[in-house]
Structure formats: C-alpha cells, structure tokens
C-alpha cells in the first residue's frame, strides 16, 4: 500500500493520488522457472512521488538494486544561456 513518497529523503504522506505521480513497476515474481506453456509470474508494485519530488525526479527500476530515485534529465531547451 502506498503511504508516503518513494523518495527516501522526503517524508510527504500520500493524501490524494492527483498530487504527484504514481509508477507501476513489473518485475519477475521470483527466480523459479514457470511450468511449460505458462508465462513467468510477474510481481506488480506501485510507487508514488509527491508533487514537488515528481517535478525534478523520476523512478527507475534496476534489476540488481530495485527502485531508485534519480533526477530527471534536463530538456534541451531548459538550459539557460
């Protein structure tokens, strides 16, 4: 259940889904081999970044390290001369 911002440096609690951004992450449920003819089971998790964090950050899934919060790449026109 989503209760707070996925950014470990932020303590904002989830009140409304309209504030911020929700991320759906699918990963392998486990490393067990699925029976023949069946798809590998998937694990679905949801993460939320609050409004202020979602303005400058996004989430990435790393198979080895899990969910990571990273700064959004700057848009080409966003750099001031």
Tab-separated table of N, CA, C and O in Angstrom:
chain	number	residue	atom	x	y	z
A	1	UNK	N	0.836	-1.184	0.000
A	1	UNK	CA	0.000	0.000	0.000
A	1	UNK	C	0.880	1.246	0.000
A	1	UNK	O	1.884	1.320	0.692
A	2	UNK	N	0.499	2.212	-0.769
A	2	UNK	CA	1.245	3.460	-0.846
A	2	UNK	C	0.912	4.318	0.365
A	2	UNK	O	-0.249	4.569	0.645
A	3	UNK	N	1.928	4.748	1.071
A	3	UNK	CA	1.684	5.594	2.238
A	3	UNK	C	2.488	6.883	2.218
A	3	UNK	O	2.081	7.866	2.812
A	4	UNK	N	3.655	6.858	1.548
A	4	UNK	CA	4.496	8.056	1.510
A	4	UNK	C	5.251	8.120	0.203
A	4	UNK	O	5.291	7.164	-0.545
A	5	UNK	N	5.864	9.245	-0.021
A	5	UNK	CA	6.665	9.479	-1.215
A	5	UNK	C	7.784	8.432	-1.304
A	5	UNK	O	8.392	8.073	-0.292
A	6	UNK	N	8.045	7.921	-2.515
A	6	UNK	CA	9.081	6.910	-2.722
A	6	UNK	C	10.494	7.467	-2.557
A	6	UNK	O	11.441	6.709	-2.422
A	7	UNK	N	10.622	8.794	-2.544
A	7	UNK	CA	11.921	9.415	-2.333
A	7	UNK	C	12.294	9.252	-0.863
A	7	UNK	O	11.614	9.778	0.017
A	8	UNK	N	13.373	8.513	-0.558
A	8	UNK	CA	13.737	8.284	0.845
A	8	UNK	C	14.080	9.568	1.608
A	8	UNK	O	14.011	9.592	2.830
A	9	UNK	N	14.406	10.637	0.890
A	9	UNK	CA	14.733	11.909	1.536
A	9	UNK	C	13.500	12.769	1.793
A	9	UNK	O	13.610	13.854	2.348
A	10	UNK	N	12.319	12.282	1.394
A	10	UNK	CA	11.073	13.042	1.540
A	10	UNK	C	10.130	12.291	2.480
A	10	UNK	O	10.008	11.073	2.402
A	11	UNK	N	9.457	13.018	3.349
A	11	UNK	CA	8.539	12.382	4.300
A	11	UNK	C	7.072	12.722	4.020
A	11	UNK	O	6.220	12.489	4.867
A	12	UNK	N	6.774	13.224	2.824
A	12	UNK	CA	5.400	13.587	2.483
A	12	UNK	C	4.521	12.344	2.444
A	12	UNK	O	4.873	11.344	1.812
A	13	UNK	N	3.386	12.400	3.141
A	13	UNK	CA	2.462	11.274	3.143
A	13	UNK	C	1.438	11.425	2.023
A	13	UNK	O	1.080	12.530	1.634
A	14	UNK	N	0.980	10.288	1.527
A	14	UNK	CA	0.014	10.270	0.434
A	14	UNK	C	-1.377	10.603	0.955
A	14	UNK	O	-1.893	9.932	1.836
A	15	UNK	N	-1.961	11.676	0.417
A	15	UNK	CA	-3.336	12.048	0.767
A	15	UNK	C	-4.250	11.906	-0.444
A	15	UNK	O	-5.357	11.397	-0.331
A	16	UNK	N	-3.779	12.368	-1.610
A	16	UNK	CA	-4.569	12.333	-2.831
A	16	UNK	C	-3.697	11.862	-3.989
A	16	UNK	O	-2.577	12.329	-4.143
A	17	UNK	N	-4.215	10.958	-4.812
A	17	UNK	CA	-3.448	10.480	-5.961
A	17	UNK	C	-3.271	11.553	-7.019
A	17	UNK	O	-2.387	11.459	-7.859
A	18	UNK	N	-4.096	12.591	-6.993
A	18	UNK	CA	-3.973	13.633	-8.011
A	18	UNK	C	-2.754	14.528	-7.785
A	18	UNK	O	-2.383	15.304	-8.640
A	19	UNK	N	-2.146	14.415	-6.622
A	19	UNK	CA	-0.949	15.199	-6.314
A	19	UNK	C	0.283	14.310	-6.461
A	19	UNK	O	0.477	13.386	-5.685
A	20	UNK	N	1.087	14.555	-7.466
A	20	UNK	CA	2.286	13.764	-7.682
A	20	UNK	C	2.109	12.802	-8.834
A	20	UNK	O	1.277	13.007	-9.722
A	21	UNK	N	2.891	11.721	-8.810
A	21	UNK	CA	2.874	10.764	-9.910
A	21	UNK	C	3.004	9.347	-9.366
A	21	UNK	O	3.834	9.086	-8.498
A	22	UNK	N	2.170	8.433	-9.890
A	22	UNK	CA	2.204	7.029	-9.491
A	22	UNK	C	2.938	6.239	-10.567
A	22	UNK	O	2.715	6.433	-11.761
A	23	UNK	N	3.819	5.350	-10.144
A	23	UNK	CA	4.584	4.498	-11.045
A	23	UNK	C	4.195	3.052	-10.812
A	23	UNK	O	4.104	2.602	-9.666
A	24	UNK	N	3.963	2.311	-11.880
A	24	UNK	CA	3.669	0.875	-11.813
A	24	UNK	C	4.919	0.146	-12.276
A	24	UNK	O	5.409	0.389	-13.386
A	25	UNK	N	5.446	-0.736	-11.446
A	25	UNK	CA	6.672	-1.457	-11.767
A	25	UNK	C	6.368	-2.949	-11.770
A	25	UNK	O	5.847	-3.484	-10.797
A	26	UNK	N	6.684	-3.603	-12.884
A	26	UNK	CA	6.509	-5.043	-13.001
A	26	UNK	C	7.890	-5.693	-13.004
A	26	UNK	O	8.791	-5.240	-13.688
A	27	UNK	N	8.029	-6.759	-12.226
A	27	UNK	CA	9.287	-7.491	-12.184
A	27	UNK	C	8.969	-8.968	-12.039
A	27	UNK	O	7.833	-9.347	-11.773
A	28	UNK	N	9.966	-9.813	-12.223
A	28	UNK	CA	9.755	-11.241	-12.037
A	28	UNK	C	9.384	-11.497	-10.585
A	28	UNK	O	10.006	-10.957	-9.670
A	29	UNK	N	8.361	-12.336	-10.376
A	29	UNK	CA	7.905	-12.622	-9.014
A	29	UNK	C	8.988	-13.336	-8.218
A	29	UNK	O	9.182	-13.090	-7.052
A	30	UNK	N	9.686	-14.241	-8.873
A	30	UNK	CA	10.818	-14.926	-8.242
A	30	UNK	C	11.654	-15.552	-9.342
A	30	UNK	O	11.338	-15.462	-10.510
A	31	UNK	N	12.702	-16.224	-8.967
A	31	UNK	CA	13.588	-16.795	-9.976
A	31	UNK	C	13.197	-18.214	-10.356
A	31	UNK	O	13.884	-18.855	-11.130
A	32	UNK	N	12.087	-18.720	-9.827
A	32	UNK	CA	11.645	-20.073	-10.153
A	32	UNK	C	11.230	-20.139	-11.621
A	32	UNK	O	10.733	-19.184	-12.190
A	33	UNK	N	11.416	-21.288	-12.228
A	33	UNK	CA	11.051	-21.481	-13.625
A	33	UNK	C	9.564	-21.787	-13.703
A	33	UNK	O	9.034	-22.593	-12.945
A	34	UNK	N	8.872	-21.141	-14.627
A	34	UNK	CA	7.437	-21.365	-14.813
A	34	UNK	C	7.217	-22.707	-15.499
A	34	UNK	O	8.046	-23.156	-16.285
A	35	UNK	N	6.087	-23.376	-15.209
A	35	UNK	CA	5.781	-24.635	-15.889
A	35	UNK	C	5.694	-24.425	-17.402
A	35	UNK	O	5.404	-23.329	-17.876
A	36	UNK	N	5.938	-25.485	-18.158
A	36	UNK	CA	5.903	-25.405	-19.624
A	36	UNK	C	4.532	-24.898	-20.068
A	36	UNK	O	3.501	-25.351	-19.587
A	37	UNK	N	4.549	-23.948	-21.002
A	37	UNK	CA	3.305	-23.395	-21.528
A	37	UNK	C	2.729	-22.262	-20.699
A	37	UNK	O	1.723	-21.675	-21.050
A	38	UNK	N	3.349	-21.944	-19.611
A	38	UNK	CA	2.870	-20.848	-18.759
A	38	UNK	C	3.876	-19.715	-18.757
A	38	UNK	O	5.079	-19.936	-18.825
A	39	UNK	N	3.366	-18.511	-18.654
A	39	UNK	CA	4.241	-17.342	-18.563
A	39	UNK	C	4.825	-17.248	-17.164
A	39	UNK	O	4.216	-17.676	-16.191
A	40	UNK	N	6.003	-16.657	-17.088
A	40	UNK	CA	6.637	-16.405	-15.795
A	40	UNK	C	5.751	-15.448	-15.002
A	40	UNK	O	5.324	-14.427	-15.527
A	41	UNK	N	5.428	-15.765	-13.753
A	41	UNK	CA	4.606	-14.833	-12.963
A	41	UNK	C	5.308	-13.493	-12.783
A	41	UNK	O	6.524	-13.429	-12.685
A	42	UNK	N	4.527	-12.423	-12.773
A	42	UNK	CA	5.061	-11.076	-12.620
A	42	UNK	C	4.605	-10.497	-11.286
A	42	UNK	O	3.496	-10.728	-10.847
A	43	UNK	N	5.478	-9.723	-10.681
A	43	UNK	CA	5.157	-9.019	-9.444
A	43	UNK	C	4.906	-7.563	-9.813
A	43	UNK	O	5.716	-6.951	-10.492
A	44	UNK	N	3.769	-7.026	-9.410
A	44	UNK	CA	3.424	-5.646	-9.716
A	44	UNK	C	3.443	-4.839	-8.426
A	44	UNK	O	2.818	-5.212	-7.434
A	45	UNK	N	4.190	-3.744	-8.440
A	45	UNK	CA	4.245	-2.840	-7.293
A	45	UNK	C	3.968	-1.423	-7.776
A	45	UNK	O	4.266	-1.086	-8.917
A	46	UNK	N	3.413	-0.622	-6.887
A	46	UNK	CA	3.141	0.779	-7.210
A	46	UNK	C	3.942	1.670	-6.267
A	46	UNK	O	4.049	1.391	-5.065
A	47	UNK	N	4.496	2.726	-6.823
A	47	UNK	CA	5.273	3.702	-6.069
A	47	UNK	C	4.737	5.081	-6.398
A	47	UNK	O	4.243	5.319	-7.501
A	48	UNK	N	4.842	6.002	-5.453
A	48	UNK	CA	4.321	7.351	-5.633
A	48	UNK	C	5.400	8.370	-5.299
A	48	UNK	O	6.099	8.248	-4.296
A	49	UNK	N	5.549	9.359	-6.186
A	49	UNK	CA	6.391	10.520	-5.899
A	49	UNK	C	5.454	11.696	-5.680
A	49	UNK	O	4.550	11.938	-6.496
A	50	UNK	N	5.648	12.437	-4.606
A	50	UNK	CA	4.808	13.603	-4.322
A	50	UNK	C	5.013	14.666	-5.407
A	50	UNK	O	5.946	14.573	-6.207
A	51	UNK	N	4.168	15.674	-5.433
A	51	UNK	CA	4.245	16.730	-6.439
A	51	UNK	C	5.610	17.377	-6.549
A	51	UNK	O	6.203	17.414	-7.640
A	52	UNK	N	6.154	17.907	-5.444
A	52	UNK	CA	7.466	18.554	-5.535
A	52	UNK	C	8.579	17.602	-6.000
A	52	UNK	O	9.414	17.977	-6.819
A	53	UNK	N	8.582	16.361	-5.520
A	53	UNK	CA	9.623	15.412	-5.929
A	53	UNK	C	9.451	15.003	-7.394
A	53	UNK	O	10.436	14.829	-8.113
A	54	UNK	N	8.204	14.854	-7.851
A	54	UNK	CA	7.976	14.421	-9.234
A	54	UNK	C	8.324	15.510	-10.247
A	54	UNK	O	8.486	15.220	-11.427
A	55	UNK	N	8.456	16.759	-9.797
A	55	UNK	CA	8.839	17.834	-10.710
A	55	UNK	C	10.294	17.701	-11.159
A	55	UNK	O	10.626	18.035	-12.282
A	56	UNK	N	11.152	17.205	-10.270
A	56	UNK	CA	12.577	17.133	-10.606
A	56	UNK	C	13.159	15.727	-10.558
A	56	UNK	O	14.315	15.521	-10.905
A	57	UNK	N	12.353	14.735	-10.145
A	57	UNK	CA	12.854	13.365	-10.027
A	57	UNK	C	11.932	12.379	-10.711
A	57	UNK	O	10.765	12.665	-10.958
A	58	UNK	N	12.456	11.199	-10.994
A	58	UNK	CA	11.671	10.103	-11.537
A	58	UNK	C	12.191	8.803	-10.922
A	58	UNK	O	13.225	8.801	-10.248
A	59	UNK	N	11.479	7.711	-11.137
A	59	UNK	CA	11.886	6.418	-10.604
A	59	UNK	C	12.421	5.539	-11.714
A	59	UNK	O	11.917	5.562	-12.833
A	60	UNK	N	13.436	4.764	-11.401
A	60	UNK	CA	13.996	3.778	-12.310
A	60	UNK	C	14.050	2.449	-11.586
A	60	UNK	O	14.341	2.400	-10.389
A	61	UNK	N	13.783	1.368	-12.317
A	61	UNK	CA	13.905	0.027	-11.751
A	61	UNK	C	15.218	-0.577	-12.213
A	61	UNK	O	15.491	-0.671	-13.403
A	62	UNK	N	16.029	-0.971	-11.276
A	62	UNK	CA	17.290	-1.637	-11.547
A	62	UNK	C	17.142	-3.068	-11.034
A	62	UNK	O	16.832	-3.272	-9.864
A	63	UNK	N	17.343	-4.041	-11.912
A	63	UNK	CA	17.135	-5.449	-11.547
A	63	UNK	C	17.970	-5.860	-10.336
A	63	UNK	O	17.536	-6.655	-9.525
A	64	UNK	N	19.158	-5.298	-10.206
A	64	UNK	CA	20.041	-5.664	-9.098
A	64	UNK	C	19.782	-4.868	-7.823
A	64	UNK	O	19.906	-5.396	-6.724
A	65	UNK	N	19.417	-3.583	-7.969
A	65	UNK	CA	19.274	-2.715	-6.790
A	65	UNK	C	17.834	-2.333	-6.473
A	65	UNK	O	17.580	-1.692	-5.466
A	66	UNK	N	16.895	-2.663	-7.339
A	66	UNK	CA	15.496	-2.322	-7.087
A	66	UNK	C	15.157	-0.922	-7.575
A	66	UNK	O	15.754	-0.413	-8.514
A	67	UNK	N	14.218	-0.278	-6.898
A	67	UNK	CA	13.749	1.051	-7.290
A	67	UNK	C	14.764	2.109	-6.859
A	67	UNK	O	15.246	2.097	-5.734
A	68	UNK	N	15.051	3.033	-7.790
A	68	UNK	CA	15.955	4.144	-7.497
A	68	UNK	C	15.276	5.445	-7.884
A	68	UNK	O	14.585	5.523	-8.893
A	69	UNK	N	15.478	6.461	-7.075
A	69	UNK	CA	15.005	7.809	-7.398
A	69	UNK	C	16.175	8.549	-8.027
A	69	UNK	O	17.260	8.593	-7.458
A	70	UNK	N	15.943	9.105	-9.233
A	70	UNK	CA	17.004	9.835	-9.929
A	70	UNK	C	16.458	11.148	-10.454
A	70	UNK	O	15.271	11.276	-10.727
A	71	UNK	N	17.347	12.102	-10.615
A	71	UNK	CA	16.958	13.398	-11.183
A	71	UNK	C	16.531	13.196	-12.634
A	71	UNK	O	17.127	12.392	-13.353
A	72	UNK	N	15.496	13.926	-13.038
A	72	UNK	CA	15.061	13.874	-14.433
A	72	UNK	C	16.138	14.492	-15.304
A	72	UNK	O	16.776	15.474	-14.914
A	73	UNK	N	16.322	13.928	-16.505
A	73	UNK	CA	17.268	14.580	-17.418
A	73	UNK	C	16.717	15.937	-17.838
A	73	UNK	O	15.509	16.106	-17.983
A	74	UNK	N	17.588	16.908	-17.994
A	74	UNK	CA	17.166	18.240	-18.413
A	74	UNK	C	16.718	18.222	-19.867
A	74	UNK	O	17.343	17.583	-20.708
A	75	UNK	N	15.640	18.940	-20.149
A	75	UNK	CA	15.197	19.090	-21.533
A	75	UNK	C	16.197	19.972	-22.270
A	75	UNK	O	16.833	20.841	-21.669
A	76	UNK	N	16.320	19.792	-23.565
A	76	UNK	CA	17.301	20.567	-24.339
A	76	UNK	C	17.108	22.060	-24.221
A	76	UNK	O	18.034	22.805	-24.132
A	77	UNK	N	15.869	22.539	-24.199
A	77	UNK	CA	15.603	23.965	-24.119
A	77	UNK	C	15.614	24.517	-22.715
A	77	UNK	O	15.457	25.705	-22.500
A	78	UNK	N	15.824	23.647	-21.711
A	78	UNK	CA	15.741	24.100	-20.318
A	78	UNK	C	17.012	24.769	-19.821
A	78	UNK	O	17.015	25.407	-18.791
A	79	UNK	N	18.093	24.627	-20.551
A	79	UNK	CA	19.363	25.206	-20.100
A	79	UNK	C	19.417	26.683	-20.525
A	79	UNK	O	19.302	27.011	-21.697
A	80	UNK	N	19.584	27.535	-19.561
A	80	UNK	CA	19.644	28.980	-19.850
A	80	UNK	C	21.038	29.347	-20.351
A	80	UNK	O	22.036	28.834	-19.889
A	81	UNK	N	21.098	30.270	-21.301
A	81	UNK	CA	22.391	30.699	-21.812
A	81	UNK	C	22.894	31.913	-21.074
A	81	UNK	O	22.245	32.714	-20.586
